[in-house]
Structure formats: C-alpha cells, structure tokens
Amino acid sequence: MSTVRPQVAPFLDPDTETWSYVVYDHPGGHAAVIDPVLDFDNKSGRTSTDGAQRLVDFVREQALTVDWILETHAHADHLSAAPFVRDAVGGRIGIGEHIREVQGIFRQVFNLEKQFLCDGSQFDHLFSEEDTFHIGALTGRVFHTPGHTPADMAWLIGDALFVGDTLFLPDVGTARCDFPGGDARTLYRSIQRLLALPDSTRMFMCHDYPPAGREHQCETTVAAQKRGNIHVHEGISEEAFVAMREQRDATLEMPRLILPAIQVNIRAGQMPPAEDNGVVYLKVPVNRL
Ligand SMILES: [Fe+2]
C-alpha cells in the first residue's frame, strides 16, 4: 500500500446531501474524482452541471491529471455527473463489477430497450474485490461491500477510505438495505471488513444527514466508528443490527430522485436514447417499486 497520504477535497451537494471528492497526490499531480453529482430538478425535468463544475474548476486550478472517475455504487438519490467530468477533464469511469446484477434488476423494472446490455459495458472499467489501481503516486485498493446494493464498492486510497453508502458518520449510523438486491446481514458483514482496517484509517462519507445542531461533515476514522457508530459500534451483534436495520427500513420512504437516478446511473450517467422527436424521457413505473 502506498505510504503517500492523499489530499482530499470534499464537495457537498446540499440538495441531496451527497459528498463528492477530488483525491490527489499533490498539486500538479494525479487525481480521482469520486461520486460527482449532476443537479436534477425533478419538478421541471431539467439538469444542470453547476455543482459538478466546482470539481472541474478545482481540478484545473490544481493542474491535476484525472486518472479515474469512481462511483461507489449506482446511486438512488442523485444522478451521476461522471460523463460531464470525463468530457471536461478526462479520466475513466469505474464501478464495481456487480453493477451487472443491478442493471439486470432495473432493466426489468424499467423495461429498458433491447439494446441495453447488462454487461457493464457502459462503464470504462469494472473493478473486482481486491483489485489495485494507481493515481499517480497513490495506490488504491478495492473492497466489494454489498448490502445497500449488490454492487457497492469502497475505495481505499492511501490511508483514505471512501465508504460509499455502507457507513454514515457515527451519529447517523448506516445506509438502508431495502432497495432491490439489498440485504442487512450482508451490509453488516461488509462493514465489519471495513472496520478491520487500521484504527487511524480516514473514512470519507458519501452522504451526511446531520442531526439538528450539527453542520454537514464528511470525515471520521475507523476508530471513531468502532467506538461510537450508533448502529454498528463494537459490541453490536449481527442479529441485533439486522433486526434494527430491517425495522427501520420498513419505515423509510423511497428517495425523492430514485426513479430518474437509477435509470441514468446504470448507464454510467448517460441519459437513455432520445425518442424519435429528439427528446430524452425518463420513465415512472406505476405501482412497481
Ligand atoms: Fe446509495
């Protein structure tokens, strides 16, 4: 593992409370962009790249070469801006290989066109458990962390772990497991693998939903999670976690943008093909989710 300590620039999307990151070795060096967000106004169906432009501007200001644009999973709460970032500053779009299962599930839900392939070929690269990759002087290692979805990945870059939707900050807990293909027991086991990393490992969240009185934050450590995560601190058993998670998930509404987000994100952030009038449509399956 690389001993270079990566620099991490966080960017909050306030609308969906998503954290995106630019991770890099040094100014003028190499970078990865993690989980960039495309703004989407559900009321008008209009997209905007204003949020993702902040990441692009940062990459240019720091004179970084983008090697990778990494998705921790096919997000259900926001649309990915990965193609916009790639067009602006380069990089290859990577996700976990189990995205194929997620594509298979939602191809049926949305009755997608025959040409839509469930082979992950919409992405530039599919990562597998224990793969390594490089960002300039930094080494990355891949953890397959299913549970929230079948395809979740956590990216360990130097001492910085990008956990996606496995863990939230200690006072918020863990991600839901009730989406198609999700499973609370599987998530518990994925989390235990992350908590087995060295105590000083920095953990960067994909989301923060701060309780009243606290500002949005993005960073904690393995030690702090083991000591204080309200859902999975040390001593909470698998059975207790599963019971808590399933009970809690039964009370949660679907995320506001799940229907548009999934349709776009399983295409690596591309929109579906335009119809014969040149307009792109996103579908709403009635009584299906
Ligand atoms: Fe998610």
Coordinates of C-alpha atoms and ligand atoms in Angstrom, one line a residue:
M1 CA 0.0 0.0 0.0
S2 CA 1.2 3.5 -0.8
T3 CA 2.7 5.5 2.0
V4 CA 1.8 8.7 0.3
R5 CA -1.0 10.4 2.2
P6 CA -3.5 11.6 -0.3
Q7 CA -5.0 15.1 -0.3
V8 CA -8.8 15.0 -0.3
A9 CA -11.0 17.9 -1.4
P10 CA -14.7 17.4 -0.4
F11 CA -17.6 19.0 -2.2
L12 CA -21.1 18.9 -0.8
D13 CA -24.3 18.8 -2.9
P14 CA -26.7 20.4 -0.5
D15 CA -29.8 19.3 -2.4
T16 CA -29.1 15.6 -1.9
E17 CA -26.6 15.9 1.0
T18 CA -24.1 14.0 -1.1
W19 CA -20.3 14.3 -0.7
S20 CA -18.2 14.2 -3.9
Y21 CA -14.4 14.2 -3.7
V22 CA -11.3 15.0 -5.6
V23 CA -8.5 12.8 -4.3
Y24 CA -4.9 13.6 -5.4
D25 CA -1.3 13.1 -4.7
H26 CA -0.1 16.7 -4.9
P27 CA -0.9 19.9 -6.9
G28 CA 0.1 19.3 -10.5
G29 CA -0.1 15.6 -9.9
H30 CA -2.8 12.9 -10.5
A31 CA -6.4 12.6 -9.2
A32 CA -9.5 10.6 -8.9
V33 CA -13.0 12.1 -8.8
I34 CA -15.4 10.2 -6.6
D35 CA -19.2 10.3 -6.9
P36 CA -19.7 13.5 -8.9
V37 CA -23.3 14.8 -8.8
L38 CA -25.5 16.0 -11.7
D39 CA -28.0 18.5 -10.5
F40 CA -31.6 17.4 -11.4
D41 CA -34.8 19.4 -10.8
N42 CA -37.5 16.7 -10.6
K43 CA -40.2 19.3 -11.0
S44 CA -39.1 20.5 -14.4
G45 CA -37.0 17.5 -15.5
R46 CA -34.1 19.9 -16.0
T47 CA -30.4 19.0 -15.4
S48 CA -27.6 21.4 -14.5
T49 CA -23.8 20.9 -14.2
D50 CA -23.2 23.8 -11.8
G51 CA -22.4 21.5 -8.9
A52 CA -20.0 19.3 -10.9
Q53 CA -18.4 22.3 -12.4
R54 CA -16.9 23.1 -8.9
L55 CA -15.0 19.8 -9.1
V56 CA -13.8 20.5 -12.6
D57 CA -12.7 24.0 -11.7
F58 CA -10.7 22.6 -8.7
V59 CA -9.1 20.0 -10.9
R60 CA -8.0 22.8 -13.3
E61 CA -6.8 25.1 -10.6
Q62 CA -4.7 22.4 -9.1
A63 CA -3.4 21.4 -12.6
L64 CA -4.4 17.7 -11.9
T65 CA -4.5 14.9 -14.3
V66 CA -7.7 12.9 -13.7
D67 CA -7.0 9.1 -14.0
W68 CA -10.2 7.8 -12.6
I69 CA -13.8 8.8 -12.0
L70 CA -15.1 6.3 -9.5
E71 CA -18.7 5.5 -8.5
T72 CA -19.1 3.8 -5.2
H73 CA -22.4 2.3 -6.5
A74 CA -25.4 3.1 -8.7
H75 CA -26.8 5.9 -6.5
A76 CA -30.6 6.1 -5.9
D77 CA -30.7 9.6 -4.5
H78 CA -28.8 11.6 -7.2
L79 CA -27.8 11.4 -10.8
S80 CA -24.1 10.9 -11.7
A81 CA -22.2 13.7 -13.4
A82 CA -19.4 11.2 -14.4
P83 CA -19.7 11.8 -18.2
F84 CA -19.7 15.6 -17.8
V85 CA -16.5 15.3 -15.7
R86 CA -14.9 12.9 -18.1
D87 CA -15.7 15.2 -21.1
A88 CA -14.2 18.2 -19.2
V89 CA -11.1 16.8 -17.7
G90 CA -10.7 13.2 -18.8
G91 CA -10.4 10.1 -16.7
R92 CA -12.0 6.6 -16.9
I93 CA -15.3 5.9 -15.3
G94 CA -15.1 2.9 -12.9
I95 CA -17.6 1.0 -10.8
G96 CA -17.9 -2.4 -9.2
E97 CA -18.4 -5.4 -11.5
H98 CA -21.6 -6.4 -9.7
I99 CA -23.2 -3.4 -11.4
R100 CA -24.3 -6.1 -13.9
E101 CA -26.7 -7.5 -11.3
V102 CA -28.1 -4.1 -10.6
Q103 CA -28.5 -3.5 -14.3
G104 CA -30.3 -6.8 -14.6
I105 CA -32.8 -5.9 -11.8
F106 CA -33.6 -2.5 -13.2
R107 CA -33.7 -3.4 -16.8
Q108 CA -36.8 -5.3 -15.9
V109 CA -38.2 -2.7 -13.6
F110 CA -37.9 0.0 -16.4
N111 CA -38.5 -2.4 -19.3
L112 CA -35.4 -0.9 -21.0
E113 CA -34.7 -1.0 -24.7
K114 CA -33.5 -4.3 -26.2
Q115 CA -30.1 -2.6 -27.0
F116 CA -29.5 -2.0 -23.3
L117 CA -26.8 -4.5 -22.2
C118 CA -26.5 -5.8 -18.6
D119 CA -22.8 -6.4 -19.0
G120 CA -21.4 -3.2 -17.5
S121 CA -20.0 -2.1 -20.9
Q122 CA -21.5 1.4 -20.4
F123 CA -18.6 2.0 -17.9
D124 CA -14.9 2.3 -18.9
H125 CA -13.8 -0.2 -16.3
L126 CA -15.3 -2.7 -13.9
F127 CA -13.5 -3.3 -10.6
S128 CA -13.4 -6.6 -8.7
E129 CA -12.7 -7.3 -5.0
E130 CA -9.0 -6.8 -4.1
D131 CA -8.1 -5.1 -7.3
T132 CA -5.5 -2.4 -7.0
F133 CA -5.2 0.7 -9.1
H134 CA -3.0 3.8 -9.3
I135 CA -3.5 7.5 -9.1
G136 CA -0.1 9.0 -9.8
A137 CA 2.0 8.1 -6.7
L138 CA -1.1 6.8 -4.9
T139 CA -2.2 3.2 -4.7
G140 CA -5.8 2.3 -4.5
R141 CA -7.4 -0.9 -3.2
V142 CA -10.9 -2.1 -3.8
F143 CA -13.4 -3.6 -1.3
H144 CA -16.6 -5.1 -2.6
T145 CA -19.1 -4.0 0.1
P146 CA -22.6 -5.3 -0.8
G147 CA -25.6 -4.8 1.4
H148 CA -27.0 -1.4 0.5
T149 CA -26.9 -2.6 -3.1
P150 CA -25.3 -5.7 -4.6
A151 CA -22.6 -3.6 -6.3
D152 CA -21.3 -1.3 -3.6
M153 CA -17.5 -0.7 -3.5
A154 CA -15.3 1.1 -1.0
W155 CA -12.2 2.7 -2.4
L156 CA -9.1 2.7 -0.1
I157 CA -6.6 5.2 -1.5
G158 CA -3.5 5.5 0.7
D159 CA -5.0 5.9 4.2
A160 CA -8.3 7.4 2.9
L161 CA -11.3 5.1 2.6
F162 CA -14.3 6.2 0.6
V163 CA -17.0 4.2 2.1
G164 CA -19.9 5.0 -0.2
D165 CA -23.3 4.0 1.3
T166 CA -22.1 1.5 3.9
L167 CA -21.5 3.7 6.9
F168 CA -22.6 7.2 7.7
L169 CA -21.0 9.3 10.4
P170 CA -21.1 7.8 13.9
D171 CA -24.1 9.8 15.0
V172 CA -26.1 8.9 11.8
G173 CA -25.3 5.2 11.5
T174 CA -25.6 3.1 8.4
A175 CA -27.3 3.0 5.0
R176 CA -30.6 1.4 4.2
C177 CA -30.8 -2.1 2.8
D178 CA -34.3 -2.3 1.3
F179 CA -33.6 -1.4 -2.3
P180 CA -33.8 -4.3 -4.8
G181 CA -30.8 -6.6 -4.1
G182 CA -30.1 -5.0 -0.7
D183 CA -29.6 -7.1 2.4
A184 CA -29.0 -6.0 6.0
R185 CA -27.0 -9.1 7.0
T186 CA -24.7 -8.7 4.0
L187 CA -24.2 -5.0 4.9
Y188 CA -23.2 -5.9 8.4
R189 CA -20.5 -8.2 7.1
S190 CA -19.3 -5.7 4.6
I191 CA -19.0 -3.1 7.4
Q192 CA -17.0 -5.5 9.6
R193 CA -14.4 -5.8 6.8
L194 CA -14.0 -2.0 6.7
L195 CA -13.8 -1.7 10.5
A196 CA -11.0 -4.3 10.4
L197 CA -8.8 -1.7 8.7
P198 CA -6.2 0.2 10.9
D199 CA -7.9 2.5 13.5
S200 CA -6.3 5.6 12.0
T201 CA -7.7 5.0 8.6
R202 CA -9.6 8.1 7.5
M203 CA -13.2 7.4 6.4
F204 CA -15.0 9.7 3.9
M205 CA -18.7 9.5 3.7
C206 CA -20.9 9.6 0.5
H207 CA -23.6 11.3 2.5
D208 CA -24.2 13.2 5.7
Y209 CA -27.7 13.7 7.2
P210 CA -26.7 15.7 10.3
P211 CA -28.9 15.8 13.3
A212 CA -30.2 19.2 14.4
G213 CA -27.5 21.5 15.6
R214 CA -24.6 20.0 13.6
E215 CA -23.2 21.1 10.3
H216 CA -22.6 18.7 7.4
Q217 CA -19.3 16.8 7.9
C218 CA -17.6 14.3 5.7
E219 CA -14.8 12.6 7.6
T220 CA -14.2 10.3 10.5
T221 CA -11.9 7.4 11.3
V222 CA -12.2 3.6 11.8
A223 CA -11.6 4.1 15.5
A224 CA -14.4 6.6 15.9
Q225 CA -16.8 4.3 14.0
K226 CA -15.9 1.3 16.2
R227 CA -16.3 3.4 19.3
G228 CA -19.4 5.3 18.6
N229 CA -21.4 4.4 15.4
I230 CA -25.0 4.3 16.7
H231 CA -25.8 1.3 14.5
V232 CA -22.6 -0.8 14.4
H233 CA -20.3 0.2 17.2
E234 CA -18.2 -2.6 18.7
G235 CA -20.4 -5.0 20.6
I236 CA -23.5 -4.8 18.4
S237 CA -24.2 -8.3 17.1
E238 CA -25.1 -9.2 13.6
E239 CA -28.6 -10.3 14.8
A240 CA -29.2 -7.0 16.6
F241 CA -28.1 -5.0 13.6
V242 CA -30.3 -6.9 11.2
A243 CA -33.3 -6.5 13.4
M244 CA -32.7 -2.8 13.8
R245 CA -32.0 -2.2 10.1
E246 CA -35.0 -4.1 8.8
Q247 CA -37.3 -2.5 11.3
R248 CA -36.0 1.0 10.4
D249 CA -36.0 0.4 6.6
A250 CA -39.7 -0.6 6.8
T251 CA -40.5 3.0 7.8
L252 CA -38.4 4.8 5.1
E253 CA -39.9 6.4 2.0
M254 CA -38.2 5.9 -1.4
P255 CA -35.6 8.6 -2.1
R256 CA -37.0 11.6 -4.0
L257 CA -34.9 11.0 -7.1
I258 CA -34.7 7.2 -7.1
L259 CA -36.6 6.8 -10.4
P260 CA -34.7 9.2 -12.5
A261 CA -31.4 8.5 -10.8
I262 CA -31.3 4.7 -11.3
Q263 CA -32.2 5.0 -14.9
V264 CA -29.3 7.3 -15.6
N265 CA -26.8 5.8 -13.2
I266 CA -27.0 2.2 -14.5
R267 CA -25.9 3.8 -17.9
A268 CA -22.8 5.3 -16.3
G269 CA -24.5 8.7 -16.1
Q270 CA -25.7 8.8 -19.7
M271 CA -29.3 9.6 -20.5
P272 CA -31.5 7.0 -22.3
P273 CA -31.6 7.3 -26.1
A274 CA -33.7 10.2 -27.3
E275 CA -37.1 9.3 -28.8
D276 CA -37.9 10.0 -32.5
N277 CA -38.7 13.6 -31.7
G278 CA -35.2 14.1 -30.3
V279 CA -36.3 14.4 -26.7
V280 CA -35.0 12.2 -23.9
Y281 CA -37.6 10.8 -21.5
L282 CA -37.2 9.1 -18.1
K283 CA -39.9 6.6 -17.0
V284 CA -42.1 6.3 -14.0
P285 CA -43.1 2.6 -13.4
V286 CA -46.5 2.7 -11.8
N287 CA -47.0 0.5 -8.7
R288 CA -43.8 -1.2 -9.2
L289 CA -41.4 -0.1 -6.5
Ligands
FE1 FE -26.8 5.0 -2.2

